[in-house]
PDB file of C-alpha atoms in Angstrom:
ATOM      1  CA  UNK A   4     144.459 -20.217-194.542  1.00  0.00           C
ATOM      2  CA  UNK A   5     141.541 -22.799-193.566  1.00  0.00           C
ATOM      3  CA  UNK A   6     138.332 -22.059-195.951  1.00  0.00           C
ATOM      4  CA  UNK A   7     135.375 -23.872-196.990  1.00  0.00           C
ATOM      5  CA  UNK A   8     133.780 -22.883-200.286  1.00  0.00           C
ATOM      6  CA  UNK A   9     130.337 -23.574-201.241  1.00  0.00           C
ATOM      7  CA  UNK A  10     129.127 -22.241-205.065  1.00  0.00           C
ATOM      8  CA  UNK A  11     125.948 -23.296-204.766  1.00  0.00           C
ATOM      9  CA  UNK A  12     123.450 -20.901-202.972  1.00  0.00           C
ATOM     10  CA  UNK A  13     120.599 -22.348-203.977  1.00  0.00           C
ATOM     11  CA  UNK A  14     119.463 -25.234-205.833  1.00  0.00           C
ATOM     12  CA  UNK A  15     116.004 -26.530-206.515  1.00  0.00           C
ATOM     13  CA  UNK A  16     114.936 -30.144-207.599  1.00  0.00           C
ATOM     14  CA  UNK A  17     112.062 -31.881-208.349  1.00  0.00           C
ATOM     15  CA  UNK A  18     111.702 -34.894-205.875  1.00  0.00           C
ATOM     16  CA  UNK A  19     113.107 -38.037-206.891  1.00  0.00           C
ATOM     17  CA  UNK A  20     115.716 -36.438-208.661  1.00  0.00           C
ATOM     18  CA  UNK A  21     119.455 -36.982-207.779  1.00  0.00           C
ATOM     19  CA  UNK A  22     121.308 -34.387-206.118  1.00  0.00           C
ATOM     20  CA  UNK A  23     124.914 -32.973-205.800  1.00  0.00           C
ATOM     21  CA  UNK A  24     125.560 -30.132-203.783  1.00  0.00           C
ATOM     22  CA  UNK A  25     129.775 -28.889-204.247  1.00  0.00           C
ATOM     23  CA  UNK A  26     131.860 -28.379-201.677  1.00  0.00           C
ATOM     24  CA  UNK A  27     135.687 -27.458-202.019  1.00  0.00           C
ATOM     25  CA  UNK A  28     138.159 -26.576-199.121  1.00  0.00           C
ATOM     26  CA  UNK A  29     141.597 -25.318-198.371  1.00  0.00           C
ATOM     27  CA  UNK A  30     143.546 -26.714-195.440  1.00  0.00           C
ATOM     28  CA  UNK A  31     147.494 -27.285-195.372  1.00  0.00           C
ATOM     29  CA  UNK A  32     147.328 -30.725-194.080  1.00  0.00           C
ATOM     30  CA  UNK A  33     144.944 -34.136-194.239  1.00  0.00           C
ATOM     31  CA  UNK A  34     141.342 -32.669-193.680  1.00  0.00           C
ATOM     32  CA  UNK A  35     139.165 -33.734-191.670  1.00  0.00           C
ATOM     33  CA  UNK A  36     135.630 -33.000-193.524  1.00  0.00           C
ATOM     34  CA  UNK A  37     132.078 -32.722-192.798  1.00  0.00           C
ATOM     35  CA  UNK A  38     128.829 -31.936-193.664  1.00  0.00           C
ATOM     36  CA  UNK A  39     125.694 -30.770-191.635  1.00  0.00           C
ATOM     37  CA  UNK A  40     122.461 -30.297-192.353  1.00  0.00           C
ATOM     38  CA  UNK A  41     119.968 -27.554-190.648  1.00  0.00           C
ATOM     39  CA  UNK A  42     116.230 -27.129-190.748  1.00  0.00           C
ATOM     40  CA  UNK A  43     114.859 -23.613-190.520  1.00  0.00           C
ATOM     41  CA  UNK A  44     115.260 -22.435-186.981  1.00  0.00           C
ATOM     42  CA  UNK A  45     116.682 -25.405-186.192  1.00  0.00           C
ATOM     43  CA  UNK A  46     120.528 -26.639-185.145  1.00  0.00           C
ATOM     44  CA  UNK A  47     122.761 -28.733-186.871  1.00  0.00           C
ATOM     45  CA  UNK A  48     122.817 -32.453-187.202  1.00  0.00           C
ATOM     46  CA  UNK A  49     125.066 -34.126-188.887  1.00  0.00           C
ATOM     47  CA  UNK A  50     125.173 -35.979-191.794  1.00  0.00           C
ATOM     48  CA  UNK A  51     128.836 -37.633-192.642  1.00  0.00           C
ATOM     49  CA  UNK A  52     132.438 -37.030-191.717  1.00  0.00           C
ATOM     50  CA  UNK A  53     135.931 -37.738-193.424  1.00  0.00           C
ATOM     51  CA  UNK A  54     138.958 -37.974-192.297  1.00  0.00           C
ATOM     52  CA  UNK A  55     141.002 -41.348-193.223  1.00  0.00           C
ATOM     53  CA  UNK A  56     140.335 -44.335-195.213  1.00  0.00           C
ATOM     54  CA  UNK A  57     137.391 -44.955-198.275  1.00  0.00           C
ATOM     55  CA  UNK A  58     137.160 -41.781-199.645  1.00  0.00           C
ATOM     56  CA  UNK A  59     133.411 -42.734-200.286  1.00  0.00           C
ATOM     57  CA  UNK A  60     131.549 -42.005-197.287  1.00  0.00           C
ATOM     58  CA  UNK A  61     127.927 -43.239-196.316  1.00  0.00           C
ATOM     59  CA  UNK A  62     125.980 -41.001-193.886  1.00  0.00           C
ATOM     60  CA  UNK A  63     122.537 -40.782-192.323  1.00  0.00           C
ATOM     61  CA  UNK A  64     119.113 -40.005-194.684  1.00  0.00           C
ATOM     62  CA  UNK A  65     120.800 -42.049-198.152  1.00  0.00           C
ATOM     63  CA  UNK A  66     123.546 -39.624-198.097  1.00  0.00           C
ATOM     64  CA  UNK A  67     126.669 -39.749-199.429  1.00  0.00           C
ATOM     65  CA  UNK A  68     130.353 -37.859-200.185  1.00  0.00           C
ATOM     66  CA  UNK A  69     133.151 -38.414-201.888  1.00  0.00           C
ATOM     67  CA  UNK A  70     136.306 -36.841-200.865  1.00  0.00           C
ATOM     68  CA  UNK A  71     138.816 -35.813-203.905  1.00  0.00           C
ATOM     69  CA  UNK A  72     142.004 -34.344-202.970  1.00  0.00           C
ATOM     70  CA  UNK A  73     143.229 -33.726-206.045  1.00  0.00           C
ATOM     71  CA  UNK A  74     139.843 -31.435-206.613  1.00  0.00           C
ATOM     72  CA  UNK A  75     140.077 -30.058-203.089  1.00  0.00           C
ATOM     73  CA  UNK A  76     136.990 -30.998-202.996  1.00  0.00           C
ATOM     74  CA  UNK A  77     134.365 -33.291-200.748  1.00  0.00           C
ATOM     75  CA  UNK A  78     131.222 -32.847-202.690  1.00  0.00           C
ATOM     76  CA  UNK A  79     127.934 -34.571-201.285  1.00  0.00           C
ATOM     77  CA  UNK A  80     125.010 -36.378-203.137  1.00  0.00           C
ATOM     78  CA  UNK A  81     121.802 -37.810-202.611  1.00  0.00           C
ATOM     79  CA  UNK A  82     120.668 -40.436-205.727  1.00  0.00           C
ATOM     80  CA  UNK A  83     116.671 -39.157-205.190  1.00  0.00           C
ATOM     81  CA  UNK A  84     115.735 -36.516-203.116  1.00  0.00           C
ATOM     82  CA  UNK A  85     112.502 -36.080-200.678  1.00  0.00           C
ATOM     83  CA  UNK A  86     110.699 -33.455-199.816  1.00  0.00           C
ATOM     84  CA  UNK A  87     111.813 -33.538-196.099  1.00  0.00           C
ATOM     85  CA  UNK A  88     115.480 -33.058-197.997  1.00  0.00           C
ATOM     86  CA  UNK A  89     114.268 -29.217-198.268  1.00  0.00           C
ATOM     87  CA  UNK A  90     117.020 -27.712-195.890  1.00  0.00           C
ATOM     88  CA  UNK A  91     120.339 -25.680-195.627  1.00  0.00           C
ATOM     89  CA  UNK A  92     123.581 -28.122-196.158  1.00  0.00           C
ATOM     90  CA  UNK A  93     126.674 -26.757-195.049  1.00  0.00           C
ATOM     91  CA  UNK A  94     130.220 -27.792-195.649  1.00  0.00           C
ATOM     92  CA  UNK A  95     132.837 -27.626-192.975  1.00  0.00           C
ATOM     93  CA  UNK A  96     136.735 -28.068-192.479  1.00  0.00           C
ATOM     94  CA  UNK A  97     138.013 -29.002-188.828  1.00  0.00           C
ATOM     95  CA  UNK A  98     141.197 -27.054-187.467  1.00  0.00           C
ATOM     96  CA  UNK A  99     141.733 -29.225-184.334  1.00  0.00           C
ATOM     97  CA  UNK A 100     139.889 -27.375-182.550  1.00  0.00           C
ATOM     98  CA  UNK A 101     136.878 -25.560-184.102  1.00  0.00           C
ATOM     99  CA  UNK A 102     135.043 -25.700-187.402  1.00  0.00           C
ATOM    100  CA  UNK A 103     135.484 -24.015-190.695  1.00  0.00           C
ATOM    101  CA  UNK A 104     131.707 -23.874-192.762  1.00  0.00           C
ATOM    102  CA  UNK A 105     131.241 -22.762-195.569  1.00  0.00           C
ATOM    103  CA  UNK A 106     128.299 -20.513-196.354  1.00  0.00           C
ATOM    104  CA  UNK A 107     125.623 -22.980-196.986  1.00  0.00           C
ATOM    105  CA  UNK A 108     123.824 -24.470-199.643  1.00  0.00           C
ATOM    106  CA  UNK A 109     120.038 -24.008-199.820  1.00  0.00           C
ATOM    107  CA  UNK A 110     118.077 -26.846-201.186  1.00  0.00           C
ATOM    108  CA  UNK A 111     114.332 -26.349-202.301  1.00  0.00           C
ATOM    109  CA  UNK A 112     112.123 -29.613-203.225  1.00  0.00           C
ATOM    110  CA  UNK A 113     109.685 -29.063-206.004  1.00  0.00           C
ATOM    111  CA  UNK A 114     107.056 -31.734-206.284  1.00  0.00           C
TER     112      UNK A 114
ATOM    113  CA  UNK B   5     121.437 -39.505-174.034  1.00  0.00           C
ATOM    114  CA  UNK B   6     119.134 -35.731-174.351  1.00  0.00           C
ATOM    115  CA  UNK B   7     121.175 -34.272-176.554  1.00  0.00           C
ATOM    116  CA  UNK B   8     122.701 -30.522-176.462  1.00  0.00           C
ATOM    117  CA  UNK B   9     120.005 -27.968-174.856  1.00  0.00           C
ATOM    118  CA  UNK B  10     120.168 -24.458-175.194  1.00  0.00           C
ATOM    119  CA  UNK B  11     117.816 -21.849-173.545  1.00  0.00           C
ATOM    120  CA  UNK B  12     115.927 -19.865-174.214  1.00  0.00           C
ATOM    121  CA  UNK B  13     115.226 -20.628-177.587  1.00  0.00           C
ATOM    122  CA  UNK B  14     114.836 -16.928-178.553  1.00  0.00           C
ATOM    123  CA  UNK B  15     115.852 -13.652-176.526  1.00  0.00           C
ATOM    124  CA  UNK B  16     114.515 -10.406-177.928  1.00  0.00           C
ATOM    125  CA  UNK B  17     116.459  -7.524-175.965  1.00  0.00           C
ATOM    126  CA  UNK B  18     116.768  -3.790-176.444  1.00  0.00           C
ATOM    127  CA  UNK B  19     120.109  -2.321-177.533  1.00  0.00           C
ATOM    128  CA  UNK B  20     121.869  -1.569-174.136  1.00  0.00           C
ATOM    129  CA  UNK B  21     121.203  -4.553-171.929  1.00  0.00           C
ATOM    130  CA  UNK B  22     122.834  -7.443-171.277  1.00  0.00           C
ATOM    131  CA  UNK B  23     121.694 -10.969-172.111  1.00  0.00           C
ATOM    132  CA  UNK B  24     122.988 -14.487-170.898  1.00  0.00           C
ATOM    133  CA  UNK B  25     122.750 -17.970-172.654  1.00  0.00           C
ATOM    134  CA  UNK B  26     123.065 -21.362-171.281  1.00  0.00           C
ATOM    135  CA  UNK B  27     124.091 -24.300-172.784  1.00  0.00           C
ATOM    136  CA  UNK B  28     123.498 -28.263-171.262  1.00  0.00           C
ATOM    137  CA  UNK B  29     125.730 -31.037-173.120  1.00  0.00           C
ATOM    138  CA  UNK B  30     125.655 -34.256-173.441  1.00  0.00           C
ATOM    139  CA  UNK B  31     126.599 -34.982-170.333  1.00  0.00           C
ATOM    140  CA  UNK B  32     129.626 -37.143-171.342  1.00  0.00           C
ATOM    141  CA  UNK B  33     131.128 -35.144-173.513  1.00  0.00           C
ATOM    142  CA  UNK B  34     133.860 -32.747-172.194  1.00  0.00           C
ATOM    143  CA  UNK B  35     134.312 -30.378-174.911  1.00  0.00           C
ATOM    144  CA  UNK B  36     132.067 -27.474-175.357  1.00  0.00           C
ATOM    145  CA  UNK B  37     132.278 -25.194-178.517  1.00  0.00           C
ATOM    146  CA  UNK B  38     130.058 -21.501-178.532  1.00  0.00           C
ATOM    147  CA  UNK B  39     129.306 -20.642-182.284  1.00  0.00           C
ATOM    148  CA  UNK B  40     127.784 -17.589-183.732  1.00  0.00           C
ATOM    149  CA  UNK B  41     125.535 -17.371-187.239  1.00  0.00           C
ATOM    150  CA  UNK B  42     124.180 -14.364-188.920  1.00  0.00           C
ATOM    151  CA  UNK B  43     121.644 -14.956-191.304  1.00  0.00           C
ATOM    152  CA  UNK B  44     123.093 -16.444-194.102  1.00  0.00           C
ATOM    153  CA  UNK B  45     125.928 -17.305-193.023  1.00  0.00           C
ATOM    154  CA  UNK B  46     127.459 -20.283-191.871  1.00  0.00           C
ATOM    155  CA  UNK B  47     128.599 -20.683-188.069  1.00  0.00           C
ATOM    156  CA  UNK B  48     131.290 -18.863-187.103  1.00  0.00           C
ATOM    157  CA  UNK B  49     133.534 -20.033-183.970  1.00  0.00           C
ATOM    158  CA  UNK B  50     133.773 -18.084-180.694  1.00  0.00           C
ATOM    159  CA  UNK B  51     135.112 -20.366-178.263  1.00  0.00           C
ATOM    160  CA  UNK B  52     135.744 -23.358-176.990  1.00  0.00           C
ATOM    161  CA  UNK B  53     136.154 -25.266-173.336  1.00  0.00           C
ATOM    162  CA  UNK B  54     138.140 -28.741-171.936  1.00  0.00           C
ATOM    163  CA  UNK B  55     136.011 -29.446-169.185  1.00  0.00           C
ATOM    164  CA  UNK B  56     136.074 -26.338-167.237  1.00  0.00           C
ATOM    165  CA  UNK B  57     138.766 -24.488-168.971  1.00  0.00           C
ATOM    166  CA  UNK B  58     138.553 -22.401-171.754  1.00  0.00           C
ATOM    167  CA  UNK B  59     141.267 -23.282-174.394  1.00  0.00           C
ATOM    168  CA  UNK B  60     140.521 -21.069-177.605  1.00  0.00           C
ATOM    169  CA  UNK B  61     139.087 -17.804-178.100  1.00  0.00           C
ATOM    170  CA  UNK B  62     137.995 -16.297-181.553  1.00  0.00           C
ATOM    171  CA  UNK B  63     138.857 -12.411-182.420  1.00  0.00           C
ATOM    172  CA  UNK B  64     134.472 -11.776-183.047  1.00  0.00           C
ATOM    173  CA  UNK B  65     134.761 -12.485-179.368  1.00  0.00           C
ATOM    174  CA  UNK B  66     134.993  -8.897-178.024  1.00  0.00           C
ATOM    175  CA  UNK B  67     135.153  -7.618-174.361  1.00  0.00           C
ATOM    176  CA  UNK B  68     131.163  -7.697-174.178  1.00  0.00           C
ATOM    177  CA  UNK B  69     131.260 -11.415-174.564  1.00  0.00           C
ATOM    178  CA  UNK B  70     132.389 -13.562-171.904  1.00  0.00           C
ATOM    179  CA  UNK B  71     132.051 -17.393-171.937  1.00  0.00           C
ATOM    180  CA  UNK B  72     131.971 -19.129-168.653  1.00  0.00           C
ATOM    181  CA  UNK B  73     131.965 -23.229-168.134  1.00  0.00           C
ATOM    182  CA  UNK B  74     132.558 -23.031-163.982  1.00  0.00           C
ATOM    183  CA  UNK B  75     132.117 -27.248-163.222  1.00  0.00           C
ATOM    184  CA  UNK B  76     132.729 -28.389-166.264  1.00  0.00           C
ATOM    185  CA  UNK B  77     129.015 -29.105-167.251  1.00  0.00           C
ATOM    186  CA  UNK B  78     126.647 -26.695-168.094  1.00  0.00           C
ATOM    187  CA  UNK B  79     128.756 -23.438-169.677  1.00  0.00           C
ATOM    188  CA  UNK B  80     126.818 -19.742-170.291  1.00  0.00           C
ATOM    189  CA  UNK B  81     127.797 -16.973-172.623  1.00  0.00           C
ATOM    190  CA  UNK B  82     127.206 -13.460-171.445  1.00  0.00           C
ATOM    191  CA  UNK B  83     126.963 -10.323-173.912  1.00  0.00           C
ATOM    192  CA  UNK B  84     127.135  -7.055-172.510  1.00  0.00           C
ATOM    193  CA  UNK B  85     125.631  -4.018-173.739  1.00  0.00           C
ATOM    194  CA  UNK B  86     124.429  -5.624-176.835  1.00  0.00           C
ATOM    195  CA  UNK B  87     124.609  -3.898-180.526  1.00  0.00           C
ATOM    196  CA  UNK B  88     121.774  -4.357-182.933  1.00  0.00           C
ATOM    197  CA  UNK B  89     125.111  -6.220-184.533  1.00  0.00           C
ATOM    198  CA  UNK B  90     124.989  -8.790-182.008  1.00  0.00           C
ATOM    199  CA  UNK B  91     121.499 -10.099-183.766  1.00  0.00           C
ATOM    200  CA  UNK B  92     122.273 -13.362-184.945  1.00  0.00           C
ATOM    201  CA  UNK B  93     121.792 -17.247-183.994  1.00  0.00           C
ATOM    202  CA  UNK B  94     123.987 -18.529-181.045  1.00  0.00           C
ATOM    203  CA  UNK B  95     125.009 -22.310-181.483  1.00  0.00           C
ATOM    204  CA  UNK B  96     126.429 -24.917-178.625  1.00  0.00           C
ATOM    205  CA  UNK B  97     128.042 -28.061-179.422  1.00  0.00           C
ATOM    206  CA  UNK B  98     129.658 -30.524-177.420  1.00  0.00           C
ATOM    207  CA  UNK B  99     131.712 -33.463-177.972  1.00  0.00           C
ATOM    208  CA  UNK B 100     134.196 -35.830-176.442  1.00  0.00           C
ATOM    209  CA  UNK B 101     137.927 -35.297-176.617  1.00  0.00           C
ATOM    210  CA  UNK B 102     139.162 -35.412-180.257  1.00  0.00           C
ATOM    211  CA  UNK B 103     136.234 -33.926-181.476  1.00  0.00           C
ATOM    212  CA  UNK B 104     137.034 -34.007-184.671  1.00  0.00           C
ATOM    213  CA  UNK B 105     137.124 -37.938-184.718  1.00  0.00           C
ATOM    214  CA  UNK B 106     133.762 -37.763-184.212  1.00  0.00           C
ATOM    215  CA  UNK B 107     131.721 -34.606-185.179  1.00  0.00           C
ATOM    216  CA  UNK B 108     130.122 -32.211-183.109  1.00  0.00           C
ATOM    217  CA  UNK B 109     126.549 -32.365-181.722  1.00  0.00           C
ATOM    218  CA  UNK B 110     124.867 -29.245-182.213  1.00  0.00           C
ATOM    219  CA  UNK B 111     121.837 -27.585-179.837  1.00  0.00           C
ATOM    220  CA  UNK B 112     119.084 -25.808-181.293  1.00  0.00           C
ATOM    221  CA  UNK B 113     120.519 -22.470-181.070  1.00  0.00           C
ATOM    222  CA  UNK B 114     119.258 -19.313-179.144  1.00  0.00           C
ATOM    223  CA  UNK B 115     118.037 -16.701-181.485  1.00  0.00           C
ATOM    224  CA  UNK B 116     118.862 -13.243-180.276  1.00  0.00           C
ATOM    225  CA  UNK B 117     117.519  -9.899-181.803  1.00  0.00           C
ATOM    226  CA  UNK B 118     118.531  -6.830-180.288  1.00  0.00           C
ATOM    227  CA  UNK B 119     116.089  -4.314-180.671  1.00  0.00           C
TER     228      UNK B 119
END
């Protein structure tokens, strides 16, 4: 079955400090893989996607992933962190035709 | 390009009634995807529409829910007789065809509380 584990709950870092937030998944076939980023009370945006090709992947906001199948995992980092960083990350699988997230990773910025 | 647009923005109802949600694409995008997140939890999937036709329902959508996309634009999601259950944070995305190519763009969510 299609999951999307995140061990991470919560993590807090002081600002300017790198950041690596895990993220491993289970799906049968080639995954297509993404992460998404939410403000409080806010929606989604998103921040990178995987699904062929480098498995280093740039995204939006000095973001980046790497995707490691042999880990089953797709892990993101951030090499120093900013305040506005302070949000809920979440992990997510594709199945065609809907999403898979995991259950979030809450980041807290410490000055 | 306006993005994904979701009203209202929060819907405080009492246990009983029912409550309706609409949802604005992007306007070129034909896909439409309903999600549904307690607090948390990540989204969960309730259904999706091709243009007007929806393609893919999800078991958490029960008989009170009903999803409706009638000219392939705008779609609304009706819940009927809502449970202090139903309380969570209801989530529209759109995107084009192949979705997955691409990502989905997400609304702001309506916030429901059933009282």
């Amino acid at each position: 079955a299609q999951s999307v584990t995140q061990p991470d709950i919560h993590i807090t870092v002081s600002e300017g400090a790198s950041l690596e937030l895990r993220c491993n998944y289970s799906y049968g076939a080639t995954p297509y893989l993404f992460w998404y980023v939410q403000s409080p009370g806010q929606g989604l945006q998103l921040l990178l996607k995987y699904f062929s090709g480098d498995t280093l992947v740039q995204g939006i906001k000095g973001f980046e992933a790497e995707f490691k199948r042999s880990q089953s995992s797709f892990n993101l980092r951030k090499p120093s962190v900013h305040w506005s960083d302070a949000a809920e990350y979440f992990c997510a699988v594709d199945n065609v035709n809907q999403f898979y997230f995991g259950t979030g990773t809450s980041l807290t910025v410490i000055p | 390009d306006t993005g994904v647009s979701q009203n209202p923005r929060h819907k405080i109802t009492k246990r009983g009634q029912n409550v309706t949600f609409r949802c604005d694409p992007i306007s070129e995008h034909n896909r439409l995807y309903w999600y549904r997140q307690t607090l948390g939890q990540g989204p969960e999937f309730l259904t999706y529409f091709q243009n007007e036709a929806q393609l893919e329902k999800s078991r958490l959508l029960s008989d009170r829910f009903s999803a409706e996309r009638p000219k392939g634009s705008f779609s609304t999601l009706e819940i009927q007789r809502t449970e202090q259950g139903d309380s969570a944070m209801y989530l529209c995305a759109s995107s084009p065809t192949g979705g997955r190519n691409y990502g989905y763009t997400f609304g702001s969510g309506t916030r429901l509380t059933v009282v």
